[in-house]
Structure formats: C-alpha cells, structure tokens
Amino acid sequence: MPIAHAHAQADVEDARSAITIAGLPGSIRPGGSTHLVVRTALEGAAESGVRTIMLDLGSYDVPLCDGVHPDVDAPTGVLRLRHDLRAVQGIILGTPEYHGSYSGALKTALDWLGFEEFAGKMVGVSGGQMGALHAIDALRTVGRALHAWVVPEQAAVAEIRRYVDAEGRLTDERLRQRLMAVGRQVAQFASLHNSAGAREFLDLWEAAPDNPGARGT
Amino acid sequence: MPIAHAHAQADVEDARSAITIAGLPGSIRPGGSTHLVVRTALEGAAESGVRTIMLDLGSYDVPLCDGVHPDVDAPTGVLRLRHDLRAVQGIILGTPEYHGSYSGALKTALDWLGFEEFAGKMVGVSGGQMGALHAIDALRTVGRALHAWVVPEQAAVAEIRRYVDAEGRLTDERLRQRLMAVGRQVAQFASLHNSAGAREFLDLWEAAPDNPGARGT
Amino acid sequence: MPIAHAHAQADVEDARSAITIAGLPGSIRPGGSTHLVVRTALEGAAESGVRTIMLDLGSYDVPLCDGVHPDVDAPTGVLRLRHDLRAVQGIILGTPEYHGSYSGALKTALDWLGFEEFAGKMVGVSGGQMGALHAIDALRTVGRALHAWVVPEQAAVAEIRRYVDAEGRLTDERLRQRLMAVGRQVAQFASLHNSAGAREFLDLWEAAPDNPGARGT
Amino acid sequence: MPIAHAHAQADVEDARSAITIAGLPGSIRPGGSTHLVVRTALEGAAESGVRTIMLDLGSYDVPLCDGVHPDVDAPTGVLRLRHDLRAVQGIILGTPEYHGSYSGALKTALDWLGFEEFAGKMVGVSGGQMGALHAIDALRTVGRALHAWVVPEQAAVAEIRRYVDAEGRLTDERLRQRLMAVGRQVAQFASLHNSAGAREFLDLWEAAPDNPGARGT
C-alpha cells in the first residue's frame, strides 16, 4: 500500500471514530413512528462506523421558548440539550407532520438552540406519519437559518403506519434503505468535513493568497 | 332609501355585530412586539365595527403536544383556548421569526387545535421582530392545512424594533396602516361569509340543480 | 316562497350566469396529464352552473419574460392571454412538478401577468404528474403575491399516470372528486364574491361609519 | 515545511486550478441587476483562485420546456447550456423576484437541466431586485430536488436598485461582501469536495468494512 494511501486510510478511520451523529425526533412520544424513522436513519450512520446517539426530546422537559436566552439564563433541560448537541458533528432531525408542517415540540426545542449547536454541521431531515413533505421542507429552511449544511438526501414518509408492524418495526425495505441513506450521507460528510485532511485544506484555503491569474471570464 | 338597500344595510349591521375577531400572538411575552403587531391588526378589525378579542398565549399554559387529542383528553389550558377560538369568526395570527420560521410556541398551540377552530374561517397572518417573511409563509401553509381562508393581505415587519418607541407604540404610520389592513380584510370577509345573505346564497348554491347548459368549452 | 328568498334565488342564478372560470394548465403539451387535471377541476366548476373556459398555454406562444411590460409593449400572445384572463372571475392553475416546483412554462406565463388578471379573484391550484405538492405550495405563494384568493381546497396528485387509462381518462373516482371539489369551490366563491348582494355588502361596509362602541377588549 | 503539509498545499492548489464556478443569472436582460448580483458572487469565487465563467441565459435561446428530453432530442441552445454546466463544479444561481418567486425564465432553463448538470455539485443562490427572499427559498427547494448541495450562505437583496449607481456598480460594501461570501463558499466547498484528498476519503469510506463496534446507543 502506498504511503499516501495508508495516510488517507488512517484519516478515514480517525474521522469515523471522532464523529458522533445525534438523532433528535420531534416528538415527545418515545414509542411513536417519528422515533422509528430517526432510529432507522441513525442505523445508516452507525453502519458507516461513526458513533450515534439517540436523544429523547420528551426527557429534556423543554418549556415554550420566548426568545434568545444565553446558557446562564436557560432552563436546566435546555442546557442539557445544548450540551448534548454541541458534542456531535451531525444531527438527524425527524418530525411528524401536524397541520402541514413540523411539530411545535421540535420547533420549540430548536428555538432554544442556535449556531453553537448547528452552524457548519451536517443535518439530515426526515419525517414520518402523515406525509411530512411540507414538514421536511420547512425544516430545511430552519436548518439553513441555523447555518447548517442540510444534506441533499431526505426521506418523507407518507402514511408511515402502513409500513410498521405490530412490534413497531419497519416492514418496507425500500423505505428503510431511504432512511438509512440519510444517516449515511450525514455521517459521511460530517466525517469528511471534520477530517484532518479537510480541516487542513480549509485552513490553507483561507490562508492562501489570491490567485488573480486564475480569474475567469 | 329603497327597501332592498335598507335590507342590505341591516344585513351589514347584523353581520358586524355578530362577528368577533380574535388575535393570537405566537409569543408568550405579553409586552413584546408580536403582541403589538397583533393588537394593531385587531384595531383595523375593530374600526370596522366588529368585536375583537386579544388572546394571550402565555395565559393558557399550553404544554408540548404529542398528537391529536379530543376535548375529553386535552389539558385544561388547551380546552380554554379551543373554547375561545370556536366562538370567533376570524383569527389574526402573529409570530416572531425564530430561525427562519414561526415560533415553536405558536405551532405548539396550533398543534392542539384543528378544523373545529379554523375550518372555513378567515385568518390573517402578520409578524414582528426580525423579518418574519419566512414565518408568515409557513403560517400560510399551516392555515391552509387547517382549511382556513388565509386572506391575501399580510404584513411582514422587518426589524420592528426600529418602529417602536419607549412606550411600546408603533411610530411608523405606513406600517400601522398595513397591519390594520390585515385586520380590516379579515373582519370584512368574515362578516361577508357569515352574513345572512351569503349563508343563504351558499345554501341555495349547494341545493340548486346543475345547469348543464352553462357548461363551457 | 317569501320575497327575500326569491330575491336570493335570483341572485344565485344571476351570479352563476355572470361567472366564467378559466383553466390554465402549466404545460404546453395539450394531451398531457396536467390538461386532464385542470379539465377535471373545470368540470366541477361547470357542474355548478358557471361558464368555464379551457386555455391552452402552448397556443399563446409566450416568450421568456424579462420584467414588467404594459400592454402597449407586450407581445401579441401575451396580450391575448391577458385579455382572456381579465374576462374571468376565477382561475384554475394546474402544473406538473419539475424539480420540486411548478413548470417554468407556467411561471413564464404568470410573469407576464399581474394584478389586473388576478387581484381579488378566486384561484384554485392543482397538479399532476410526479407529486406536485411542492409545486402547488409554490403556486400558492405566487397567487398570494398576485393578491388573489387562493381557495383552501387543492389537489396534489402523486404519480397521476397510475390513474389515467389509455384513452387519457381518469380511472380513480376519489381523485376525480377531489379535483372537481377545487373547481366547485372556485366557482362557488367567485359567484358569491361577485354576486349583487355581496358587492352591495362590501360597498356598504366600506362606506359605513365606524362603530366604536363595538370595539373589543 | 513538513511533507504532509506540502502535500496538502499542493492539493489545495491543484483543487483550485481544477475548479470552475459558473454564474447563471435567471434574467435574459444582460445589463440588469440580477447579472450584477451573480457577477459579484462570482468575484468572491474568483478571489479564491478558482476559474469562473458567466453564462448569459438570453444567449442560449431556450424555449419553453414540456418535459424530459435527452440530449438527442433537445434544442441546440439547451444542448449548449447543458454542455457548459456539465463542465463546472459549482453554480451560482441568481434570480429576480417576480410575483413572490424566481423568474419563469430561470425555471424554464432549469426544467431543461437535471442531475447530470447539478447532482453533487455546490450551488449558491442569490437574488436581486425587489426582495427575492421567497425566490431564493424556492430555488433552494429546486436545488435540493436536483441533488445539489445548496450552500448555507445566501444573499437576498431587497430593493437592489437603491444600491446600484448610474454605471451599474454596487455602492453598498456590506452587500458586496455578502454576495462575495456566497461565491467564496461555493468555490471553497466545490474545491474541497473535488480535491484528491476528499475523493480518496469518500472512496475509502464507501469501500471500508462496517465498524459495528463503534455503533452507538
């Protein structure tokens, strides 16, 4: 194996092991289909070799948000949620679709969060239960406002209940693959953007002098 | 005055006096600019002669919503909010813009509501504090999903704080007029759609036999 | 029959006969599914007794639009399209979904149009061929910008080809009913808003003095 | 300079010189503000040392699009546009806002294009003349549908004419910087994703065996 290649291989392995992807379902019902959707997307990330962590929105006991609050002034549950999300490099958001958009529960959580939890990170969006295409679109706008990279892959699941069996497992393999593809893309590009090689590349990029000779037409 | 005209005049007056427009600011901070925005839109409605009522989201103590709950199974605050909104013919929604969309607090309230509170009613959308154009758009989608008539007038206020004085009053007359126009349009068409004449018109419309001869090209 | 009722009945019939609803499919392929979708919605309008007219976008030979052009400065095909739409009280827009939104052909036509063709009119949106939910949402935003009343009913048809037989007829009755409901709602409220009673109501409304005693809380 | 660092530096320089970013203003009026907006964003890319190329939509003579057409069946102008875009690694789309969305001219061009021109590439969106926030949002949805990476930076310019002097130059330095930041981000991440290091990283990633030990909670 050539040295450069070995170097790259090590870089991939380092990157994988340094990456954690969090799943945040926008539902406070742990057994619901939104949790299933996010858990499935996380499996796609986990298969790539990164660490994954499933967050349970209900357990943070987040109150309604009335504006910007720095850490010193935020409720305990919010502080814990911020802490957990600051530690990860990618986030899978999932949401049911209520009244043509994402859940108020998820948006309430997001209202308490900000650039520190999202900016520059990879974010994947997915949704279950009754459509969710509108909800996912609206989440993309929110992700953008948070300066995250919302990855191109997404999975909007119309009528997810048709694809879940009595034990709460997905019965549709194509749907499972689509959800896992979201997790995989988040994991892959979170790893790439956080790899030693990419970090050096981006630093050198910023530092390099202009190259006016290369300017175009 | 001809009889028919007097009849119509009475219809307008009856309609006005039978109509209540509620304002629901999507903020739990009563003194904030979202309340100011909604209150101003309500003034436009009130000037038309209809009744108006300002709801204070914070006072309903609405918890995060985890799905559809019929009245028998809903928290007390939610029941009160449903009761108050079922009694009105038009609703002015206002929202701050957090992360490129409406507040989680407002969406949480809307998640607890449904067709019974919104279907067929006139809804006006407006927003204050930091842009709100995205937020208003997203609210339109939600209003549509609730089968409401979201009126064409709207007011998205960029950087509303520049237009509020120390006493919390709007200092910009053009902005005030735009907000009042939202309330006026909601009041006017809520009154029209609920007038005796319109109700009879719509009933006769449904009842009338088809007129196949009028079918077009 | 009481006199007022007879009056109202006559008003309904006058309204119907004075109303024309145009269908404008956002596709220049006359035999395509978008035409089928719009034609079906128009049938719903026609069954209500109003006149309907099907416009064929391709036949207007509309060029790409580079900004606002008054009539004196507009291409012949655009003038004809403006003329045809100014004569109607409601419009059914249909669109395929290309790349997650409505067709460039439809938007090009709309770019040449404005308030004179749309403001205050009832507009129904519907779409065929590959989803169209995004496309329909985007059309709602455009309709709002044109100051039209975009009616709450809509029909987004995922994979319409599955529901069309070899002769180009809809084979799904539920879908047919949903499309016709869009046309019916446009026809009904175009008729109501343009009825003699409603016009008088709205005029009196504007003219009436304020009723400060009715102002709310 | 350590060897690895020199290697990385060479990688940055190779990446820069291999990258071309195209600007595609969604207006067929070459002297208009949309061209100015896109040209300014391209300057941000060019300052990074990549090649840039400004495409003039009007010069391709693109007709209205009626569906999917493979190369063998596409008009000459469309073939030229596809050819030009296939050769680049990033694209800056600009659009005026007509009726609350992007121009029909731009969408018509995009309707003729597809994954071959967009998938996996970096895309930046910006808009001039009368708002454009809606237009830019709608463009994001289209970019996503084309499987492009729409970068987080964007620039929506309200009332751009206030910031352009008689010679058609931007007079507002803050606006100029925001537009250039869009171009810079497209250039930077197009270079990163196309760099030899990243390509090797992504290949190794796909090839690497799963690492089940790293799976999360």
mmCIF file with all atom_site columns, C-alpha atoms in Angstrom, chain C residues 16-154:
data_model
loop_
_atom_site.group_PDB
_atom_site.id
_atom_site.type_symbol
_atom_site.label_atom_id
_atom_site.label_alt_id
_atom_site.label_comp_id
_atom_site.label_asym_id
_atom_site.label_entity_id
_atom_site.label_seq_id
_atom_site.pdbx_PDB_ins_code
_atom_site.Cartn_x
_atom_site.Cartn_y
_atom_site.Cartn_z
_atom_site.occupancy
_atom_site.B_iso_or_equiv
_atom_site.pdbx_formal_charge
_atom_site.auth_seq_id
_atom_site.auth_comp_id
_atom_site.auth_asym_id
_atom_site.auth_atom_id
_atom_site.pdbx_PDB_model_num
ATOM 1   C CA . ARG C 1 16  ? -73.841 31.790 -11.823 1.00 0.00 ? 16  ARG C CA 1
ATOM 2   C CA . SER C 1 17  ? -74.620 33.066 -15.276 1.00 0.00 ? 17  SER C CA 1
ATOM 3   C CA . ALA C 1 18  ? -72.255 36.018 -14.903 1.00 0.00 ? 18  ALA C CA 1
ATOM 4   C CA . ILE C 1 19  ? -69.291 33.903 -13.859 1.00 0.00 ? 19  ILE C CA 1
ATOM 5   C CA . THR C 1 20  ? -66.631 32.327 -16.026 1.00 0.00 ? 20  THR C CA 1
ATOM 6   C CA . ILE C 1 21  ? -63.856 30.171 -14.618 1.00 0.00 ? 21  ILE C CA 1
ATOM 7   C CA . ALA C 1 22  ? -60.772 29.684 -16.762 1.00 0.00 ? 22  ALA C CA 1
ATOM 8   C CA . GLY C 1 23  ? -58.475 26.698 -16.602 1.00 0.00 ? 23  GLY C CA 1
ATOM 9   C CA . LEU C 1 24  ? -54.799 27.341 -17.290 1.00 0.00 ? 24  LEU C CA 1
ATOM 10  C CA . PRO C 1 25  ? -52.624 24.204 -17.319 1.00 0.00 ? 25  PRO C CA 1
ATOM 11  C CA . GLY C 1 26  ? -48.950 24.986 -16.901 1.00 0.00 ? 26  GLY C CA 1
ATOM 12  C CA . SER C 1 27  ? -47.920 22.674 -19.664 1.00 0.00 ? 27  SER C CA 1
ATOM 13  C CA . ILE C 1 28  ? -47.561 23.275 -23.372 1.00 0.00 ? 28  ILE C CA 1
ATOM 14  C CA . ARG C 1 29  ? -48.420 19.643 -24.167 1.00 0.00 ? 29  ARG C CA 1
ATOM 15  C CA . PRO C 1 30  ? -52.207 19.688 -24.768 1.00 0.00 ? 30  PRO C CA 1
ATOM 16  C CA . GLY C 1 31  ? -52.681 15.933 -24.392 1.00 0.00 ? 31  GLY C CA 1
ATOM 17  C CA . GLY C 1 32  ? -50.769 15.664 -21.119 1.00 0.00 ? 32  GLY C CA 1
ATOM 18  C CA . SER C 1 33  ? -51.946 14.869 -17.635 1.00 0.00 ? 33  SER C CA 1
ATOM 19  C CA . THR C 1 34  ? -51.822 18.487 -16.475 1.00 0.00 ? 34  THR C CA 1
ATOM 20  C CA . HIS C 1 35  ? -54.509 19.329 -19.003 1.00 0.00 ? 35  HIS C CA 1
ATOM 21  C CA . LEU C 1 36  ? -56.522 16.374 -17.733 1.00 0.00 ? 36  LEU C CA 1
ATOM 22  C CA . VAL C 1 37  ? -56.205 17.594 -14.145 1.00 0.00 ? 37  VAL C CA 1
ATOM 23  C CA . VAL C 1 38  ? -57.333 21.117 -14.993 1.00 0.00 ? 38  VAL C CA 1
ATOM 24  C CA . ARG C 1 39  ? -60.141 19.901 -17.258 1.00 0.00 ? 39  ARG C CA 1
ATOM 25  C CA . THR C 1 40  ? -61.446 17.730 -14.419 1.00 0.00 ? 40  THR C CA 1
ATOM 26  C CA . ALA C 1 41  ? -61.361 20.637 -11.963 1.00 0.00 ? 41  ALA C CA 1
ATOM 27  C CA . LEU C 1 42  ? -63.219 22.745 -14.530 1.00 0.00 ? 42  LEU C CA 1
ATOM 28  C CA . GLU C 1 43  ? -65.892 20.050 -14.738 1.00 0.00 ? 43  GLU C CA 1
ATOM 29  C CA . GLY C 1 44  ? -66.505 20.616 -11.035 1.00 0.00 ? 44  GLY C CA 1
ATOM 30  C CA . ALA C 1 45  ? -66.978 24.317 -11.751 1.00 0.00 ? 45  ALA C CA 1
ATOM 31  C CA . ALA C 1 46  ? -69.204 23.634 -14.755 1.00 0.00 ? 46  ALA C CA 1
ATOM 32  C CA . GLU C 1 47  ? -71.461 21.322 -12.754 1.00 0.00 ? 47  GLU C CA 1
ATOM 33  C CA . SER C 1 48  ? -72.130 24.313 -10.503 1.00 0.00 ? 48  SER C CA 1
ATOM 34  C CA . GLY C 1 49  ? -73.663 26.066 -13.473 1.00 0.00 ? 49  GLY C CA 1
ATOM 35  C CA . VAL C 1 50  ? -70.979 28.652 -14.208 1.00 0.00 ? 50  VAL C CA 1
ATOM 36  C CA . ARG C 1 51  ? -69.322 29.023 -17.594 1.00 0.00 ? 51  ARG C CA 1
ATOM 37  C CA . THR C 1 52  ? -65.871 27.518 -17.967 1.00 0.00 ? 52  THR C CA 1
ATOM 38  C CA . ILE C 1 53  ? -63.148 28.031 -20.499 1.00 0.00 ? 53  ILE C CA 1
ATOM 39  C CA . MET C 1 54  ? -60.038 25.943 -21.041 1.00 0.00 ? 54  MET C CA 1
ATOM 40  C CA . LEU C 1 55  ? -56.980 27.907 -22.076 1.00 0.00 ? 55  LEU C CA 1
ATOM 41  C CA . ASP C 1 56  ? -54.126 26.212 -23.895 1.00 0.00 ? 56  ASP C CA 1
ATOM 42  C CA . LEU C 1 57  ? -50.833 27.768 -22.796 1.00 0.00 ? 57  LEU C CA 1
ATOM 43  C CA . GLY C 1 58  ? -48.988 26.464 -25.857 1.00 0.00 ? 58  GLY C CA 1
ATOM 44  C CA . SER C 1 59  ? -51.320 28.303 -28.221 1.00 0.00 ? 59  SER C CA 1
ATOM 45  C CA . TYR C 1 60  ? -50.369 31.742 -26.860 1.00 0.00 ? 60  TYR C CA 1
ATOM 46  C CA . ASP C 1 61  ? -46.746 31.407 -27.935 1.00 0.00 ? 61  ASP C CA 1
ATOM 47  C CA . VAL C 1 62  ? -45.468 33.218 -24.838 1.00 0.00 ? 62  VAL C CA 1
ATOM 48  C CA . PRO C 1 63  ? -41.745 34.108 -24.906 1.00 0.00 ? 63  PRO C CA 1
ATOM 49  C CA . LEU C 1 64  ? -39.471 34.244 -21.840 1.00 0.00 ? 64  LEU C CA 1
ATOM 50  C CA . CYS C 1 65  ? -40.285 37.323 -19.761 1.00 0.00 ? 65  CYS C CA 1
ATOM 51  C CA . ASP C 1 66  ? -37.655 39.893 -18.780 1.00 0.00 ? 66  ASP C CA 1
ATOM 52  C CA . GLY C 1 67  ? -39.699 42.140 -16.499 1.00 0.00 ? 67  GLY C CA 1
ATOM 53  C CA . VAL C 1 68  ? -42.818 44.271 -16.335 1.00 0.00 ? 68  VAL C CA 1
ATOM 54  C CA . HIS C 1 69  ? -44.356 45.218 -19.671 1.00 0.00 ? 69  HIS C CA 1
ATOM 55  C CA . PRO C 1 70  ? -47.554 47.272 -20.026 1.00 0.00 ? 70  PRO C CA 1
ATOM 56  C CA . ASP C 1 71  ? -49.996 46.212 -22.737 1.00 0.00 ? 71  ASP C CA 1
ATOM 57  C CA . VAL C 1 72  ? -48.612 48.698 -25.214 1.00 0.00 ? 72  VAL C CA 1
ATOM 58  C CA . ASP C 1 73  ? -45.256 46.988 -25.011 1.00 0.00 ? 73  ASP C CA 1
ATOM 59  C CA . ALA C 1 74  ? -46.226 43.300 -24.729 1.00 0.00 ? 74  ALA C CA 1
ATOM 60  C CA . PRO C 1 75  ? -46.050 40.510 -27.353 1.00 0.00 ? 75  PRO C CA 1
ATOM 61  C CA . THR C 1 76  ? -49.296 39.603 -29.147 1.00 0.00 ? 76  THR C CA 1
ATOM 62  C CA . GLY C 1 77  ? -49.671 36.215 -27.470 1.00 0.00 ? 77  GLY C CA 1
ATOM 63  C CA . VAL C 1 78  ? -49.289 37.793 -24.040 1.00 0.00 ? 78  VAL C CA 1
ATOM 64  C CA . LEU C 1 79  ? -51.930 40.402 -24.926 1.00 0.00 ? 79  LEU C CA 1
ATOM 65  C CA . ARG C 1 80  ? -54.348 37.626 -25.890 1.00 0.00 ? 80  ARG C CA 1
ATOM 66  C CA . LEU C 1 81  ? -53.676 35.738 -22.644 1.00 0.00 ? 81  LEU C CA 1
ATOM 67  C CA . ARG C 1 82  ? -54.190 38.895 -20.587 1.00 0.00 ? 82  ARG C CA 1
ATOM 68  C CA . HIS C 1 83  ? -57.401 39.627 -22.461 1.00 0.00 ? 83  HIS C CA 1
ATOM 69  C CA . ASP C 1 84  ? -58.760 36.117 -21.863 1.00 0.00 ? 84  ASP C CA 1
ATOM 70  C CA . LEU C 1 85  ? -57.936 36.147 -18.145 1.00 0.00 ? 85  LEU C CA 1
ATOM 71  C CA . ARG C 1 86  ? -59.265 39.654 -17.492 1.00 0.00 ? 86  ARG C CA 1
ATOM 72  C CA . ALA C 1 87  ? -62.673 38.414 -18.639 1.00 0.00 ? 87  ALA C CA 1
ATOM 73  C CA . VAL C 1 88  ? -62.978 35.700 -15.984 1.00 0.00 ? 88  VAL C CA 1
ATOM 74  C CA . GLN C 1 89  ? -63.770 35.736 -12.263 1.00 0.00 ? 89  GLN C CA 1
ATOM 75  C CA . GLY C 1 90  ? -61.856 32.616 -11.250 1.00 0.00 ? 90  GLY C CA 1
ATOM 76  C CA . ILE C 1 91  ? -58.829 30.697 -12.480 1.00 0.00 ? 91  ILE C CA 1
ATOM 77  C CA . ILE C 1 92  ? -57.762 27.074 -12.040 1.00 0.00 ? 92  ILE C CA 1
ATOM 78  C CA . LEU C 1 93  ? -53.997 26.768 -12.305 1.00 0.00 ? 93  LEU C CA 1
ATOM 79  C CA . GLY C 1 94  ? -52.533 23.348 -12.905 1.00 0.00 ? 94  GLY C CA 1
ATOM 80  C CA . THR C 1 95  ? -48.920 22.364 -13.082 1.00 0.00 ? 95  THR C CA 1
ATOM 81  C CA . PRO C 1 96  ? -46.657 19.376 -13.417 1.00 0.00 ? 96  PRO C CA 1
ATOM 82  C CA . GLU C 1 97  ? -43.891 19.189 -10.851 1.00 0.00 ? 97  GLU C CA 1
ATOM 83  C CA . TYR C 1 98  ? -40.466 19.621 -12.412 1.00 0.00 ? 98  TYR C CA 1
ATOM 84  C CA . HIS C 1 99  ? -37.504 19.581 -9.997  1.00 0.00 ? 99  HIS C CA 1
ATOM 85  C CA . GLY C 1 100 ? -39.637 20.110 -6.928  1.00 0.00 ? 100 GLY C CA 1
ATOM 86  C CA . SER C 1 101 ? -41.671 23.045 -8.203  1.00 0.00 ? 101 SER C CA 1
ATOM 87  C CA . TYR C 1 102 ? -44.100 24.247 -10.862 1.00 0.00 ? 102 TYR C CA 1
ATOM 88  C CA . SER C 1 103 ? -43.129 24.384 -14.502 1.00 0.00 ? 103 SER C CA 1
ATOM 89  C CA . GLY C 1 104 ? -41.069 27.209 -15.945 1.00 0.00 ? 104 GLY C CA 1
ATOM 90  C CA . ALA C 1 105 ? -43.663 27.431 -18.692 1.00 0.00 ? 105 ALA C CA 1
ATOM 91  C CA . LEU C 1 106 ? -46.423 28.315 -16.217 1.00 0.00 ? 106 LEU C CA 1
ATOM 92  C CA . LYS C 1 107 ? -44.239 30.754 -14.288 1.00 0.00 ? 107 LYS C CA 1
ATOM 93  C CA . THR C 1 108 ? -43.224 32.403 -17.535 1.00 0.00 ? 108 THR C CA 1
ATOM 94  C CA . ALA C 1 109 ? -46.885 32.965 -18.352 1.00 0.00 ? 109 ALA C CA 1
ATOM 95  C CA . LEU C 1 110 ? -47.552 34.289 -14.829 1.00 0.00 ? 110 LEU C CA 1
ATOM 96  C CA . ASP C 1 111 ? -44.523 36.615 -15.055 1.00 0.00 ? 111 ASP C CA 1
ATOM 97  C CA . TRP C 1 112 ? -46.275 38.362 -17.964 1.00 0.00 ? 112 TRP C CA 1
ATOM 98  C CA . LEU C 1 113 ? -49.480 38.739 -15.915 1.00 0.00 ? 113 LEU C CA 1
ATOM 99  C CA . GLY C 1 114 ? -50.316 40.793 -12.846 1.00 0.00 ? 114 GLY C CA 1
ATOM 100 C CA . PHE C 1 115 ? -52.928 42.276 -10.548 1.00 0.00 ? 115 PHE C CA 1
ATOM 101 C CA . GLU C 1 116 ? -55.211 43.152 -13.454 1.00 0.00 ? 116 GLU C CA 1
ATOM 102 C CA . GLU C 1 117 ? -55.645 39.460 -14.238 1.00 0.00 ? 117 GLU C CA 1
ATOM 103 C CA . PHE C 1 118 ? -55.570 38.091 -10.675 1.00 0.00 ? 118 PHE C CA 1
ATOM 104 C CA . ALA C 1 119 ? -56.226 40.548 -7.844  1.00 0.00 ? 119 ALA C CA 1
ATOM 105 C CA . GLY C 1 120 ? -59.322 39.740 -5.817  1.00 0.00 ? 120 GLY C CA 1
ATOM 106 C CA . LYS C 1 121 ? -60.174 36.699 -7.951  1.00 0.00 ? 121 LYS C CA 1
ATOM 107 C CA . MET C 1 122 ? -60.585 33.149 -6.753  1.00 0.00 ? 122 MET C CA 1
ATOM 108 C CA . VAL C 1 123 ? -57.726 30.864 -7.751  1.00 0.00 ? 123 VAL C CA 1
ATOM 109 C CA . GLY C 1 124 ? -57.565 27.097 -7.383  1.00 0.00 ? 124 GLY C CA 1
ATOM 110 C CA . VAL C 1 125 ? -54.311 25.163 -7.633  1.00 0.00 ? 125 VAL C CA 1
ATOM 111 C CA . SER C 1 126 ? -53.842 21.572 -8.660  1.00 0.00 ? 126 SER C CA 1
ATOM 112 C CA . GLY C 1 127 ? -51.113 19.482 -10.119 1.00 0.00 ? 127 GLY C CA 1
ATOM 113 C CA . GLY C 1 128 ? -50.440 16.257 -11.888 1.00 0.00 ? 128 GLY C CA 1
ATOM 114 C CA . GLN C 1 129 ? -47.549 14.034 -12.785 1.00 0.00 ? 129 GLN C CA 1
ATOM 115 C CA . MET C 1 130 ? -44.974 13.208 -10.147 1.00 0.00 ? 130 MET C CA 1
ATOM 116 C CA . GLY C 1 131 ? -46.069 14.630 -6.858  1.00 0.00 ? 131 GLY C CA 1
ATOM 117 C CA . ALA C 1 132 ? -46.743 18.321 -7.257  1.00 0.00 ? 132 ALA C CA 1
ATOM 118 C CA . LEU C 1 133 ? -47.160 19.107 -3.590  1.00 0.00 ? 133 LEU C CA 1
ATOM 119 C CA . HIS C 1 134 ? -44.124 21.404 -3.689  1.00 0.00 ? 134 HIS C CA 1
ATOM 120 C CA . ALA C 1 135 ? -45.339 22.848 -6.961  1.00 0.00 ? 135 ALA C CA 1
ATOM 121 C CA . ILE C 1 136 ? -48.755 23.605 -5.524  1.00 0.00 ? 136 ILE C CA 1
ATOM 122 C CA . ASP C 1 137 ? -47.304 25.240 -2.427  1.00 0.00 ? 137 ASP C CA 1
ATOM 123 C CA . ALA C 1 138 ? -45.107 27.418 -4.566  1.00 0.00 ? 138 ALA C CA 1
ATOM 124 C CA . LEU C 1 139 ? -48.130 28.349 -6.705  1.00 0.00 ? 139 LEU C CA 1
ATOM 125 C CA . ARG C 1 140 ? -49.982 29.427 -3.550  1.00 0.00 ? 140 ARG C CA 1
ATOM 126 C CA . THR C 1 141 ? -47.190 31.873 -2.756  1.00 0.00 ? 141 THR C CA 1
ATOM 127 C CA . VAL C 1 142 ? -47.366 33.244 -6.292  1.00 0.00 ? 142 VAL C CA 1
ATOM 128 C CA . GLY C 1 143 ? -51.160 33.528 -6.125  1.00 0.00 ? 143 GLY C CA 1
ATOM 129 C CA . ARG C 1 144 ? -50.878 35.452 -2.871  1.00 0.00 ? 144 ARG C CA 1
ATOM 130 C CA . ALA C 1 145 ? -48.289 37.798 -4.390  1.00 0.00 ? 145 ALA C CA 1
ATOM 131 C CA . LEU C 1 146 ? -50.817 38.472 -7.155  1.00 0.00 ? 146 LEU C CA 1
ATOM 132 C CA . HIS C 1 147 ? -53.406 39.396 -4.474  1.00 0.00 ? 147 HIS C CA 1
ATOM 133 C CA . ALA C 1 148 ? -55.692 36.531 -5.447  1.00 0.00 ? 148 ALA C CA 1
ATOM 134 C CA . TRP C 1 149 ? -57.758 34.446 -3.032  1.00 0.00 ? 149 TRP C CA 1
ATOM 135 C CA . VAL C 1 150 ? -56.194 31.012 -3.301  1.00 0.00 ? 150 VAL C CA 1
ATOM 136 C CA . VAL C 1 151 ? -59.016 28.730 -2.131  1.00 0.00 ? 151 VAL C CA 1
ATOM 137 C CA . PRO C 1 152 ? -58.388 26.178 0.658   1.00 0.00 ? 152 PRO C CA 1
ATOM 138 C CA . GLU C 1 153 ? -59.271 23.153 -1.495  1.00 0.00 ? 153 GLU C CA 1
ATOM 139 C CA . GLN C 1 154 ? -56.420 21.791 -3.602  1.00 0.00 ? 154 GLN C CA 1
#
